[in-house]
Short mmCIF file of C-alpha atoms in Angstrom, two decimals:
data_model
loop_
_atom_site.label_atom_id
_atom_site.label_comp_id
_atom_site.label_asym_id
_atom_site.label_seq_id
_atom_site.Cartn_x
_atom_site.Cartn_y
_atom_site.Cartn_z
CA MET A 4 137.88 -53.11 -171.16
CA LYS A 5 141.84 -53.57 -170.26
CA ARG A 6 143.62 -52.48 -173.82
CA THR A 7 146.78 -51.91 -175.10
CA LYS A 8 147.71 -48.50 -175.79
CA TYR A 9 148.61 -47.89 -179.39
CA ILE A 10 151.74 -46.42 -180.89
CA THR A 11 150.81 -42.76 -181.23
CA TYR A 12 153.30 -41.80 -183.68
CA LEU A 13 152.30 -44.66 -185.81
CA PHE A 14 149.12 -44.13 -185.51
CA LEU A 15 149.25 -40.61 -187.11
CA CYS A 16 151.52 -41.27 -189.80
CA LEU A 17 148.72 -44.31 -190.74
CA LEU A 18 146.00 -40.89 -190.73
CA TYR A 19 148.42 -38.51 -192.53
CA GLY A 20 149.51 -41.02 -194.94
CA LEU A 21 153.07 -40.68 -194.29
CA LEU A 22 154.65 -44.14 -194.38
CA SER A 23 153.06 -46.69 -196.90
CA SER A 24 150.10 -48.44 -196.62
CA CYS A 25 148.54 -51.78 -198.34
CA SER A 26 145.25 -52.00 -200.06
CA PHE A 27 144.26 -54.65 -197.49
CA GLU A 28 141.65 -55.23 -197.04
CA GLN A 29 142.04 -48.33 -177.22
CA GLU A 30 141.73 -47.25 -174.87
CA ASP A 31 143.58 -43.92 -173.16
CA SER A 32 146.08 -43.42 -176.04
CA LEU A 33 142.79 -43.19 -178.23
CA LEU A 34 141.75 -40.07 -176.06
CA LEU A 35 145.20 -38.00 -176.80
CA SER A 36 144.42 -34.95 -178.85
CA SER A 37 146.92 -33.13 -181.40
CA ASN A 38 148.14 -29.97 -181.36
CA SER A 39 145.29 -28.80 -183.86
CA GLY A 40 142.68 -30.17 -180.53
CA SER A 41 141.40 -32.92 -182.98
CA PHE A 42 141.21 -37.03 -181.00
CA SER A 43 141.48 -40.01 -182.70
CA THR A 44 139.25 -43.09 -182.34
CA LEU A 45 138.03 -46.55 -183.69
CA GLY A 46 134.16 -46.93 -184.51
CA THR A 47 132.18 -48.87 -186.31
CA VAL A 48 129.12 -47.43 -188.94
CA ILE A 49 126.48 -48.42 -187.49
CA ASN A 50 123.82 -46.28 -189.71
CA THR A 51 124.59 -45.00 -194.17
CA GLU A 52 121.77 -42.88 -194.32
CA ARG A 53 122.79 -40.55 -191.55
CA ILE A 54 126.20 -41.71 -191.51
CA THR A 55 126.75 -42.25 -188.05
CA ILE A 56 129.98 -43.74 -186.25
CA ASP A 57 129.71 -45.95 -183.27
CA SER A 58 133.53 -45.02 -181.69
CA ASP A 59 134.90 -47.16 -179.01
CA THR A 60 136.10 -44.01 -176.78
CA TYR A 61 133.55 -41.41 -177.38
CA GLY A 62 129.91 -43.43 -178.24
CA THR A 63 127.89 -42.42 -180.86
CA LEU A 64 129.48 -39.71 -183.87
CA LEU A 65 127.81 -37.79 -186.03
CA PRO A 66 129.84 -36.67 -188.98
CA THR A 67 129.31 -33.11 -190.46
CA ASN A 68 131.29 -33.71 -193.43
CA PRO A 69 129.83 -37.68 -194.28
CA GLY A 70 130.13 -36.99 -197.88
CA ILE A 71 134.43 -38.23 -197.05
CA PHE A 72 132.91 -41.26 -196.40
CA THR A 73 131.45 -42.30 -200.09
CA GLU A 74 134.72 -40.69 -201.24
CA LYS A 75 136.59 -43.30 -199.44
CA LYS A 76 133.59 -46.69 -199.77
CA VAL A 77 133.03 -46.70 -196.45
CA ASN A 78 129.46 -45.79 -195.87
CA ILE A 79 129.01 -49.86 -195.60
CA LEU A 80 126.95 -50.96 -192.68
CA GLY A 81 130.02 -52.71 -190.00
CA GLN A 82 132.58 -51.45 -191.68
CA ARG A 83 135.31 -50.26 -188.71
CA VAL A 84 136.88 -47.11 -189.29
CA LEU A 85 139.69 -44.81 -187.95
CA LEU A 86 139.00 -41.41 -187.64
CA GLU A 87 140.75 -38.19 -186.54
CA ILE A 88 138.32 -36.27 -185.31
CA LEU A 89 137.82 -32.52 -184.07
CA PHE A 90 134.48 -31.96 -181.61
CA LEU A 91 132.18 -28.76 -182.36
CA ASN A 92 130.94 -28.66 -178.60
CA GLU A 93 133.90 -29.40 -176.65
CA ASP A 94 131.61 -29.31 -173.22
CA LYS A 95 129.79 -32.59 -175.36
CA GLN A 96 133.18 -34.49 -175.74
CA ASN A 97 132.75 -37.00 -172.61
CA ASN A 98 128.96 -36.75 -172.64
CA THR A 99 126.83 -39.68 -173.00
CA GLY A 100 124.90 -38.33 -175.91
CA ASP A 101 125.17 -38.21 -179.57
CA LYS A 102 128.04 -35.85 -180.56
CA GLU A 103 128.80 -33.68 -183.87
CA VAL A 104 132.39 -34.03 -184.91
CA LYS A 105 134.32 -33.18 -188.01
CA ILE A 106 136.18 -36.18 -190.00
CA ILE A 107 139.70 -34.64 -190.10
CA SER A 108 141.11 -38.20 -191.80
CA LEU A 109 139.91 -41.63 -192.26
CA TYR A 110 140.98 -44.57 -192.92
CA LYS A 111 139.59 -48.12 -193.75
CA VAL A 112 139.85 -50.41 -191.36
CA LEU A 113 140.07 -54.09 -192.89
CA THR A 114 137.24 -55.74 -191.33
CA LYS A 115 136.53 -59.54 -191.46
CA ASP A 116 135.44 -62.98 -189.78
CA ALA A 117 138.28 -64.92 -187.71
CA ASN A 118 138.98 -68.12 -189.90
CA ILE A 119 137.84 -71.38 -187.78
CA VAL A 120 140.16 -74.55 -188.44
CA THR A 121 138.91 -77.41 -188.69
CA PRO A 122 140.92 -80.94 -187.75
CA ASP A 123 140.92 -82.34 -191.34
CA GLU A 124 142.67 -79.06 -192.51
CA THR A 125 146.55 -79.74 -192.79
CA ASP A 126 149.74 -77.68 -191.86
CA ALA A 127 149.91 -77.27 -195.78
CA ALA A 128 147.13 -76.39 -196.70
CA LEU A 129 146.63 -73.36 -194.11
CA ASP A 130 150.28 -72.63 -195.11
CA GLU A 131 149.19 -71.94 -198.89
CA THR A 132 145.71 -70.40 -197.77
CA PHE A 133 146.69 -68.01 -195.08
CA GLY A 134 150.59 -67.58 -195.77
CA THR A 135 153.51 -68.12 -193.84
CA ALA A 136 155.23 -64.92 -193.62
CA PRO A 137 155.86 -62.20 -191.47
CA ILE A 138 153.56 -59.73 -189.32
CA VAL A 139 154.44 -57.90 -185.96
CA ILE A 140 151.91 -56.91 -184.00
CA THR A 141 152.06 -53.25 -182.68
CA SER A 142 149.24 -53.00 -181.05
CA SER A 143 145.83 -55.21 -180.06
CA SER A 144 142.52 -53.73 -178.74
CA ILE A 145 139.24 -55.33 -177.83
CA SER A 146 136.37 -53.45 -178.17
CA LYS A 147 132.22 -54.20 -177.91
CA GLU A 148 132.06 -56.37 -181.28
CA HIS A 149 135.68 -56.66 -182.37
CA LEU A 150 139.03 -58.03 -181.68
CA ASN A 151 141.00 -54.70 -183.37
CA ILE A 152 144.77 -55.46 -184.07
CA GLN A 153 147.71 -52.72 -185.49
CA TYR A 154 150.10 -54.87 -187.51
CA GLU A 155 153.46 -54.03 -189.43
CA ILE A 156 154.27 -56.18 -192.73
CA GLY A 157 156.62 -56.28 -195.63
CA GLY A 158 155.25 -55.32 -199.05
CA ASN A 159 156.40 -53.43 -201.84
CA ASP A 160 153.70 -52.96 -204.49
CA SER A 161 150.83 -51.60 -203.09
CA ASN A 162 148.19 -52.54 -205.33
CA ILE A 163 148.62 -56.09 -204.75
CA SER A 164 146.49 -57.05 -201.74
CA HIS A 165 147.87 -58.53 -199.19
CA ARG A 166 146.05 -60.92 -197.01
CA ILE A 167 145.89 -61.12 -193.32
CA SER A 168 143.85 -63.82 -191.43
CA LEU A 169 142.74 -64.83 -187.39
CA LEU A 170 143.06 -68.29 -187.30
CA VAL A 171 140.85 -69.97 -184.88
CA PRO A 172 141.32 -73.68 -184.39
CA GLN A 173 137.64 -75.24 -184.45
CA ASN A 174 138.71 -77.63 -181.00
CA ALA A 175 140.29 -75.11 -179.50
CA GLN A 176 140.10 -75.14 -175.51
CA LEU A 177 140.28 -71.53 -172.92
CA ASP A 178 143.39 -72.28 -171.03
CA GLU A 179 143.62 -71.99 -167.34
CA ASN A 180 143.52 -67.88 -167.42
CA GLY A 181 140.29 -67.80 -169.41
CA LEU A 182 142.41 -66.79 -172.60
CA LEU A 183 141.67 -68.65 -176.12
CA PRO A 184 144.57 -69.23 -178.53
CA VAL A 185 144.77 -68.20 -182.20
CA GLU A 186 147.33 -67.05 -184.51
CA LEU A 187 147.77 -63.98 -186.92
CA ARG A 188 148.80 -65.24 -190.95
CA HIS A 189 150.10 -63.13 -193.16
CA ASN A 190 149.92 -63.96 -196.88
CA PRO A 191 151.88 -61.18 -199.18
CA GLU A 192 150.87 -63.02 -202.32
CA SER A 193 152.70 -62.27 -205.00
CA ASP A 194 154.14 -59.15 -203.08
CA LEU A 195 157.65 -58.80 -202.81
CA GLN A 196 158.80 -57.88 -198.85
CA ILE A 197 161.00 -54.63 -198.93
CA ASN A 198 159.59 -52.03 -197.48
CA SER A 199 157.36 -51.86 -194.29
CA PHE A 200 154.08 -51.07 -194.52
CA TRP A 201 151.66 -50.59 -191.31
CA GLY A 202 147.96 -51.79 -191.32
CA VAL A 203 144.53 -52.38 -188.91
CA VAL A 204 142.24 -55.12 -188.88
CA SER A 205 139.16 -55.93 -187.01
CA PHE A 206 138.04 -59.26 -186.55
CA THR A 207 134.10 -59.61 -185.55
CA LEU A 208 133.98 -61.05 -181.86
CA SER A 209 131.12 -63.05 -183.00
CA SER A 210 132.70 -65.33 -185.15
CA ILE A 211 134.85 -66.48 -182.65
CA PRO A 212 132.52 -69.41 -180.83
CA GLN A 213 134.62 -69.44 -177.67
CA TYR A 214 133.75 -65.77 -177.30
CA GLN A 215 130.64 -66.83 -176.00
CA ASP A 216 132.12 -68.82 -173.42
CA SER A 217 131.60 -66.93 -170.17
CA ALA A 218 134.63 -67.82 -168.96
CA PHE A 219 136.09 -66.09 -171.50
CA LYS A 220 138.78 -63.74 -170.60
CA GLY A 221 140.75 -62.68 -173.75
CA PHE A 222 143.73 -63.73 -176.55
CA ARG A 223 147.18 -65.43 -176.62
CA ILE A 224 147.77 -64.71 -180.16
CA LEU A 225 150.65 -66.14 -182.13
CA TYR A 226 152.26 -64.64 -184.74
CA LYS A 227 155.66 -64.88 -186.69
CA ASN A 228 158.28 -61.58 -185.88
CA LYS A 229 160.79 -62.89 -189.01
CA GLU A 230 161.76 -65.35 -191.33
CA GLY A 231 162.27 -68.83 -190.08
CA ASP A 232 160.65 -70.16 -186.58
CA ASP A 233 160.96 -66.84 -185.01
CA THR A 234 156.88 -66.78 -182.77
CA HIS A 235 155.77 -64.62 -180.02
CA THR A 236 152.81 -64.11 -178.43
CA VAL A 237 150.73 -61.14 -177.14
CA THR A 238 148.19 -61.46 -174.31
CA LEU A 239 145.25 -59.22 -174.73
CA GLN A 240 142.78 -59.41 -171.81
CA LYS A 241 139.25 -58.06 -172.27
#
């Protein structure tokens, strides 16, 4: 699959908490290693009895320190995670079998369904629910079961959960290139937009009916870059 690259510096800052982060709820770039020999990847929790991760990059991962998942309350089936990992057997890094890894850092990715917008919903109602605040897409990817978006937003109070949503018109059609038009929305709720906050969200592809179309090739994601009518579009192909 074709994926856009994550900005490595920002990605590592997310993992280490060097930047502020709100309490919301890739291919080649994620192969980059840090100076300590660790690697980063997005993945999905697929087993909670024996914590197992289906990595977008490395396949099945078996963490040797699973307690970190309980501590961060991410031991839920289907939960997406952003990990920094250390392979205990470097020879197995590129093999297809299960791989034991040590989790160096763990970031809980907001994991949710897309919102299907029906024709009878008014713009005013959508704006009230999903917000009109700016949100900048810094990177995006399509994995096996998710549309993944790394974003930047304005915020102030880390105790206020912002709402990040993907709006999919019920009657939306694929364009001539097989791309589906969707919109990324940000509702800061009662929070002030003073500082820069970073986050990652994964939307389930199964919640997007048009994804099942054999002609589907990817997304055209509309987002609001700043206050006013300034909008941008990201084209993402699978």
